[in-house]
Amino acid sequence: MDTILVVNAGSSSVKFQVFALDGDGPIRRQLKGQVDGIGTLPRLRATGSNGETLADFGYSLERVADVPAALLVAGSWLREEHRVVPIAIGHRVVHGGPDYDRPVLIDHSVVARLERLIPLAPLHQPHNLASIKTVLASLPELPQVACFDTAFHRGHDDVADCYAIPYQLHEEGVRRYGFHGLSYEYIAKTLPTLVPEVADGRVIVAHLGSGASMCALRGGRSVESTMGFTALDGLPMGTRPGQIDPGVVLYLMTVKGMNPADAQKFLYRDCGLKGLSGISNDMRELQSSSDPRAAFAVRYFEYRVGLCAGMLAAALGGVDAFVFTAGIGENSATIRAGIAERLAWLGVSLDEKDNAKHALKISQADSRIPVYVIPTDEERMIAEHTLSVLWSKRPNVGRERAL
């Protein structure tokens, strides 16, 4: 059976999923896994479609010292243990810049363009590209497709995407891009099936995880996002500050003596929940801590989500529904409740029992704005995009065996 391999490479892990193609029918997830602890204690873990354990074993540091090595280990395991030989690989790429507003088939010129965007996504882009270059070097004939976190937001009005700086810089690519687009695209695609009564309306989606942002959807299209030129903007995150006065950065460099590299490391790795609490970047640890600084970090996070909801409501001219998604949004009933309290002015009223059960709809029947919890699936979105790009080039790929 033909398969699509989806790869999401980070600094210390390579996540992967395998999707099977059933002719003209929907793709089907076969397995998912990751190689984590890269550079420290490498370990391969994988589960099947029903959650059964397929792999859980470690490797020596010498064998899995970096992302390319981790990808090769995962590829060997998939090929040797499960006979997975994909017809294509789909990659999550965080930043597509001004050049890419849709998924694209990868070649060396695409890689060169994306490498120029590394300063705009230094935590993600180098590792995304490392996995792509590994496959280009070892399997140059295997189609690879880049799927961008920025692409879904590229239809914004100029008034939403411009900064108040000389317009020449905007034309050079200094503009608001928005991120987590694959997640928002999946939610927008799912709404007509799950909650068709709001799918064409004005919907705020909160993608709340270690990386966090919010998006305003109108008729299933992104019209505004809390993130901008880079993934530092908007909500506070695990280690990133979110919205910050540019004067703070100038202060760090002129008074505190930080050079650009120091400032970049500080803003990407030492701020956010980690910086506020002085304890952890993990919301679960903060919620279980008795330290007042941990409680303050949680309260600050909820407060900023509430503020950004007001901004997005203004962009939409009203709100017809609110959706929680991603790790924190899908799993933390207490965070959802805290945010809902700050949205009471919009008419939000949660149902405590449904919220505790992580139900699809967690608002009360008389809540003026319905509130939903919808698990995201960025990997499925990447697999579908990868298949679409292949079909545009070779219409019968993945269909031959079903015909």
Coordinates of C-alpha atoms in Angstrom, one line a residue:
M1 CA 0.0 0.0 0.0
D2 CA 1.3 3.5 -0.9
T3 CA 2.1 5.8 2.1
I4 CA 3.0 9.4 2.8
L5 CA 5.6 10.1 5.5
V6 CA 5.1 13.3 7.5
V7 CA 8.2 14.8 9.3
N8 CA 8.3 17.5 11.9
A9 CA 11.9 18.1 12.9
G10 CA 12.8 20.2 16.0
S11 CA 16.0 20.9 17.8
S12 CA 15.9 17.8 20.1
S13 CA 13.3 15.6 18.4
V14 CA 12.1 14.4 15.0
K15 CA 8.4 13.5 15.0
F16 CA 7.0 11.4 12.2
Q17 CA 3.7 9.9 11.1
V18 CA 2.8 7.5 8.3
F19 CA -0.4 7.8 6.4
A20 CA -1.8 5.1 4.1
L21 CA -3.5 5.9 0.8
D22 CA -6.7 4.0 0.0
G23 CA -7.3 4.9 -3.6
D24 CA -9.6 7.9 -3.9
G25 CA -10.8 7.6 -0.2
P26 CA -9.4 9.5 2.8
I27 CA -5.9 9.0 4.0
R28 CA -5.5 6.7 7.0
R29 CA -3.0 7.2 9.8
Q30 CA -0.9 4.0 10.2
L31 CA 1.5 4.9 13.0
K32 CA 3.2 7.8 14.7
G33 CA 6.4 8.2 16.6
Q34 CA 9.4 10.3 17.4
V35 CA 13.1 10.2 18.1
D36 CA 13.7 12.5 21.1
G37 CA 16.6 13.2 23.3
I38 CA 18.8 14.0 20.3
G39 CA 22.3 14.9 21.5
T40 CA 21.6 13.6 25.0
L41 CA 19.7 10.4 25.5
P42 CA 18.3 9.4 22.1
R43 CA 15.2 7.3 22.1
L44 CA 12.8 6.0 19.5
R45 CA 9.1 5.7 20.5
A46 CA 6.2 4.8 18.2
T47 CA 2.6 3.7 18.4
G48 CA 0.2 2.1 16.0
S49 CA -3.2 3.4 14.8
N50 CA -4.9 1.9 17.9
G51 CA -2.3 3.3 20.4
E52 CA -0.4 0.0 20.7
T53 CA 3.3 0.3 21.4
L54 CA 5.5 -0.5 18.3
A55 CA 8.8 0.8 19.6
D56 CA 10.4 2.1 22.7
F57 CA 14.2 1.8 22.8
G58 CA 17.3 3.9 23.1
Y59 CA 20.4 4.6 21.0
S60 CA 23.9 5.7 21.8
L61 CA 24.7 9.4 21.7
E62 CA 27.3 8.6 19.0
R63 CA 24.7 7.1 16.7
V64 CA 22.0 9.9 17.1
A65 CA 24.0 13.1 17.6
D66 CA 21.9 15.4 15.5
V67 CA 18.6 15.8 13.5
P68 CA 19.9 14.1 10.3
A69 CA 21.1 11.1 12.2
A70 CA 17.7 10.9 14.0
L71 CA 15.9 11.0 10.7
L72 CA 18.0 8.2 9.2
V73 CA 17.4 6.0 12.3
A74 CA 13.6 6.6 12.1
G75 CA 13.7 5.9 8.3
S76 CA 15.7 2.6 8.8
W77 CA 13.2 1.4 11.5
L78 CA 10.2 2.2 9.3
R79 CA 11.7 0.5 6.3
E80 CA 13.1 -2.6 8.1
E81 CA 10.4 -3.2 10.7
H82 CA 7.3 -2.1 8.9
R83 CA 8.2 -2.1 5.2
V84 CA 7.4 1.6 4.9
V85 CA 8.7 3.0 1.6
P86 CA 6.8 6.3 1.2
I87 CA 5.9 7.7 -2.2
A88 CA 6.6 11.2 -0.8
I89 CA 7.6 13.0 2.4
G90 CA 5.7 16.0 3.7
H91 CA 7.6 18.4 6.0
R92 CA 6.4 21.1 8.4
V93 CA 8.3 24.2 7.6
V94 CA 7.6 27.1 10.0
H95 CA 8.4 30.1 7.8
G96 CA 7.6 30.4 4.1
G97 CA 8.3 34.2 4.0
P98 CA 6.9 36.3 1.2
D99 CA 7.6 33.7 -1.5
Y100 CA 5.4 30.8 -0.5
D101 CA 1.7 31.1 0.1
R102 CA 1.0 27.3 -0.5
P103 CA 2.8 24.0 -0.2
V104 CA 5.5 23.5 -2.7
L105 CA 7.5 20.6 -4.2
I106 CA 11.1 20.9 -2.8
D107 CA 14.3 21.3 -4.8
H108 CA 17.6 22.8 -4.1
S109 CA 16.4 26.3 -5.1
V110 CA 13.5 26.1 -2.7
V111 CA 15.9 25.1 0.1
A112 CA 18.2 28.0 -0.7
R113 CA 15.2 30.5 -0.4
L114 CA 14.1 28.9 2.9
E115 CA 17.6 29.1 4.3
R116 CA 17.4 32.9 4.0
L117 CA 14.5 32.9 6.5
I118 CA 16.4 31.1 9.3
P119 CA 16.9 34.4 11.2
L120 CA 13.1 34.8 11.3
A121 CA 12.6 31.4 12.9
P122 CA 15.9 30.3 14.5
L123 CA 14.3 27.7 16.8
H124 CA 12.6 25.8 14.0
Q125 CA 13.7 26.6 10.5
P126 CA 17.3 25.2 10.7
H127 CA 16.0 21.8 11.9
N128 CA 13.1 21.7 9.4
L129 CA 15.6 22.2 6.7
A130 CA 18.1 19.8 8.1
S131 CA 15.7 16.9 7.6
I132 CA 14.9 18.1 4.1
K133 CA 18.5 18.3 3.1
T134 CA 19.2 14.8 4.6
V135 CA 16.6 13.3 2.3
L136 CA 17.8 15.4 -0.7
A137 CA 21.3 14.0 -0.2
S138 CA 20.4 10.3 0.3
L139 CA 17.2 9.9 -1.8
P140 CA 17.2 12.7 -4.3
E141 CA 14.4 11.2 -6.5
L142 CA 11.9 10.9 -3.6
P143 CA 9.4 13.8 -3.8
Q144 CA 9.4 16.1 -0.8
V145 CA 6.8 18.8 -0.1
A146 CA 7.2 21.8 2.2
C147 CA 4.1 22.8 4.1
F148 CA 4.3 26.2 5.7
D149 CA 2.9 27.5 9.0
T150 CA 2.7 30.9 7.5
A151 CA 0.8 30.0 4.3
F152 CA -2.8 30.0 5.7
H153 CA -2.5 33.6 6.8
R154 CA -1.2 35.0 3.5
G155 CA -4.6 36.1 2.4
H156 CA -4.7 38.9 5.0
D157 CA -5.5 42.5 4.0
D158 CA -2.5 44.7 3.7
V159 CA -3.9 46.8 6.6
A160 CA -3.6 43.7 8.8
D161 CA -0.1 42.7 7.6
C162 CA 1.7 46.0 7.5
Y163 CA 3.9 47.5 10.2
A164 CA 4.0 51.3 10.5
I165 CA 7.5 51.5 8.9
P166 CA 8.6 52.6 5.5
Y167 CA 6.7 50.7 2.9
Q168 CA 9.8 49.6 1.1
L169 CA 10.6 47.3 4.0
H170 CA 7.1 45.7 3.7
E171 CA 7.9 45.1 0.0
E172 CA 11.1 43.4 1.0
G173 CA 9.2 41.1 3.3
V174 CA 9.2 42.8 6.7
R175 CA 5.5 42.2 7.4
R176 CA 3.2 40.3 9.7
Y177 CA 3.0 36.6 8.7
G178 CA 1.3 34.7 11.4
F179 CA 2.1 31.1 12.3
H180 CA 0.4 27.8 13.4
G181 CA -1.3 28.0 10.0
L182 CA -1.5 24.3 9.5
S183 CA -3.3 24.0 12.8
Y184 CA -5.8 26.8 12.0
E185 CA -6.3 25.4 8.5
Y186 CA -7.2 22.0 10.0
I187 CA -9.7 23.6 12.4
A188 CA -11.3 25.7 9.6
K189 CA -11.6 22.5 7.5
T190 CA -13.1 20.6 10.3
L191 CA -15.7 23.1 11.5
P192 CA -18.2 22.5 8.7
T193 CA -18.5 18.8 9.8
L194 CA -18.3 19.3 13.6
V195 CA -20.2 22.5 14.0
P196 CA -21.7 23.6 10.7
E197 CA -23.8 26.3 12.3
V198 CA -20.7 28.5 13.0
A199 CA -18.3 27.4 10.2
D200 CA -19.1 30.3 7.9
G201 CA -19.2 32.8 10.8
R202 CA -16.7 34.8 12.8
V203 CA -14.6 32.4 14.9
I204 CA -11.6 32.9 17.2
V205 CA -9.3 29.9 17.5
A206 CA -6.8 29.7 20.3
H207 CA -3.9 27.4 19.6
L208 CA -2.5 27.1 23.1
G209 CA 0.6 25.0 23.6
S210 CA 4.3 25.6 24.4
G211 CA 4.1 27.8 21.3
A212 CA 0.8 29.7 21.4
S213 CA -1.1 32.1 19.2
M214 CA -4.7 33.0 18.2
C215 CA -6.4 33.4 14.9
A216 CA -9.5 35.2 13.7
L217 CA -11.4 33.2 11.0
R218 CA -14.2 34.6 8.9
G219 CA -15.9 32.1 6.6
G220 CA -13.1 29.7 7.2
R221 CA -10.3 32.1 6.2
S222 CA -7.7 33.8 8.3
V223 CA -8.2 37.5 8.6
E224 CA -5.9 38.3 11.6
S225 CA -3.4 36.5 13.9
T226 CA -1.6 37.4 17.1
M227 CA 1.8 36.4 15.7
G228 CA 3.7 38.7 13.3
F229 CA 7.1 38.8 11.5
T230 CA 8.4 36.1 13.8
A231 CA 7.0 33.5 16.2
L232 CA 8.0 35.8 19.1
D233 CA 4.9 38.0 18.9
G234 CA 1.5 37.8 20.5
L235 CA 0.8 35.5 23.4
P236 CA 3.3 34.6 26.1
M237 CA 4.6 31.1 25.4
G238 CA 6.8 28.5 27.1
T239 CA 10.0 30.4 26.6
R240 CA 9.0 33.3 24.4
P241 CA 7.6 36.6 25.7
G242 CA 4.9 37.4 23.2
Q243 CA 4.0 41.0 22.6
I244 CA 6.8 43.3 23.8
D245 CA 7.8 46.9 23.3
P246 CA 10.7 47.1 20.8
G247 CA 12.2 49.5 23.3
V248 CA 12.8 46.6 25.6
V249 CA 15.1 45.0 23.0
L250 CA 16.9 48.3 22.5
Y251 CA 17.4 48.5 26.3
L252 CA 18.8 45.0 26.5
M253 CA 21.3 45.9 23.8
T254 CA 22.3 49.4 24.8
V255 CA 22.1 49.2 28.6
K256 CA 22.5 45.5 29.3
G257 CA 25.2 45.1 26.7
M258 CA 23.5 42.2 24.8
N259 CA 24.7 41.7 21.3
P260 CA 22.1 40.5 18.6
A261 CA 22.9 36.8 19.3
D262 CA 22.5 37.3 23.0
A263 CA 19.2 39.1 22.6
Q264 CA 17.9 36.4 20.2
K265 CA 18.8 33.6 22.7
F266 CA 17.2 35.5 25.5
L267 CA 14.0 36.2 23.7
Y268 CA 13.6 32.7 22.3
R269 CA 14.8 30.7 25.3
D270 CA 14.6 32.6 28.6
C271 CA 11.3 34.5 28.6
G272 CA 7.6 33.5 28.5
L273 CA 6.3 31.3 31.3
K274 CA 9.8 30.2 32.1
G275 CA 11.0 33.8 32.7
L276 CA 7.9 34.9 34.6
S277 CA 7.8 31.9 36.9
G278 CA 11.5 31.3 37.3
I279 CA 10.4 27.6 37.6
S280 CA 9.4 26.0 34.3
N281 CA 8.2 26.5 30.8
D282 CA 5.7 23.7 31.2
M283 CA 2.1 24.8 32.0
R284 CA 1.5 21.4 33.8
E285 CA 4.3 22.0 36.2
L286 CA 3.2 25.6 36.9
Q287 CA -0.4 24.5 37.6
S288 CA 0.8 21.9 40.1
S289 CA 3.3 24.3 41.8
S290 CA 2.5 26.1 45.1
D291 CA 5.0 28.9 44.2
P292 CA 3.2 32.3 43.9
R293 CA 5.4 33.1 40.8
A294 CA 4.0 30.0 39.1
A295 CA 0.4 31.1 39.8
F296 CA 1.3 34.6 38.5
A297 CA 2.6 33.1 35.3
V298 CA -0.6 31.1 34.8
R299 CA -2.7 34.2 35.5
Y300 CA -0.7 36.3 33.2
F301 CA -1.1 33.8 30.4
E302 CA -4.9 33.8 30.8
Y303 CA -5.0 37.6 31.0
R304 CA -3.1 37.9 27.7
V305 CA -5.4 35.4 25.9
G306 CA -8.3 37.5 27.1
L307 CA -6.7 40.7 25.8
C308 CA -5.9 39.2 22.4
A309 CA -9.5 37.8 22.1
G310 CA -10.7 41.4 22.3
M311 CA -8.3 42.5 19.6
L312 CA -9.5 39.6 17.3
A313 CA -13.1 40.3 18.1
A314 CA -12.6 43.9 16.9
A315 CA -10.9 42.6 13.7
L316 CA -13.9 40.4 13.0
G317 CA -16.5 42.9 14.0
G318 CA -18.0 40.5 16.5
V319 CA -17.7 36.8 17.5
D320 CA -19.9 33.8 16.7
A321 CA -17.8 31.1 18.3
F322 CA -14.6 30.5 20.2
V323 CA -12.4 27.3 19.8
F324 CA -9.6 25.9 22.0
T325 CA -7.0 23.7 20.4
A326 CA -3.4 22.3 20.9
G327 CA -1.9 20.9 24.0
I328 CA -3.0 23.3 26.7
G329 CA -6.2 24.2 24.9
E330 CA -7.3 20.6 24.4
N331 CA -6.2 19.3 27.8
S332 CA -6.4 21.9 30.6
A333 CA -9.9 22.5 31.8
T334 CA -8.7 24.9 34.4
I335 CA -6.9 27.1 31.9
R336 CA -10.0 27.1 29.7
A337 CA -12.1 28.1 32.7
G338 CA -9.7 30.9 33.6
I339 CA -9.8 32.3 30.1
A340 CA -13.6 32.0 29.8
E341 CA -13.9 34.2 32.9
R342 CA -12.1 36.9 31.0
L343 CA -14.4 36.4 28.1
A344 CA -17.6 36.9 30.1
W345 CA -18.0 40.4 28.7
L346 CA -18.5 38.7 25.3
G347 CA -21.2 36.6 26.7
V348 CA -19.1 33.4 27.3
S349 CA -20.4 31.1 30.0
L350 CA -18.8 27.6 30.4
D351 CA -20.5 24.4 31.5
E352 CA -18.3 23.1 34.3
K353 CA -19.2 19.4 33.7
D354 CA -18.7 19.5 29.9
N355 CA -15.5 21.5 30.4
A356 CA -14.1 18.9 32.8
K357 CA -15.0 16.1 30.3
H358 CA -13.2 18.0 27.5
A359 CA -16.5 17.7 25.5
L360 CA -16.7 19.1 22.0
K361 CA -19.0 22.0 23.2
I362 CA -18.1 23.2 26.7
S363 CA -20.3 26.3 26.9
Q364 CA -23.7 26.5 28.6
A365 CA -26.9 26.4 26.5
D366 CA -27.5 30.1 27.1
S367 CA -24.0 31.2 26.4
R368 CA -24.2 34.0 23.8
I369 CA -21.0 32.7 22.2
P370 CA -20.6 28.9 22.0
V371 CA -17.2 27.5 23.0
Y372 CA -15.6 24.4 21.6
V373 CA -12.6 22.1 22.2
I374 CA -11.4 20.7 18.9
P375 CA -8.2 18.6 18.7
T376 CA -5.9 19.8 16.0
D377 CA -4.1 17.5 13.5
E378 CA -1.3 19.4 11.7
E379 CA 0.2 16.1 10.5
R380 CA -2.9 15.1 8.6
M381 CA -3.0 18.5 7.0
I382 CA 0.6 18.1 5.9
A383 CA -0.2 14.6 4.5
E384 CA -3.2 15.9 2.6
H385 CA -1.2 18.8 1.2
T386 CA 1.6 16.5 0.1
L387 CA -0.8 14.2 -1.7
S388 CA -2.4 17.2 -3.4
V389 CA 0.9 18.5 -4.7
L390 CA 1.8 15.0 -6.0
W391 CA -1.5 14.7 -7.7
S392 CA -1.0 18.1 -9.4
K393 CA 2.3 16.7 -10.9
R394 CA 1.3 13.1 -11.4
P395 CA -2.5 12.6 -11.2
N396 CA -2.4 8.8 -10.8
V397 CA 0.1 8.7 -7.9
G398 CA -1.4 6.8 -5.0
R399 CA -4.4 5.7 -7.1
E400 CA -3.0 3.1 -9.4
R401 CA -3.5 0.1 -7.0
A402 CA -7.1 1.1 -6.4
L403 CA -8.0 1.2 -10.1

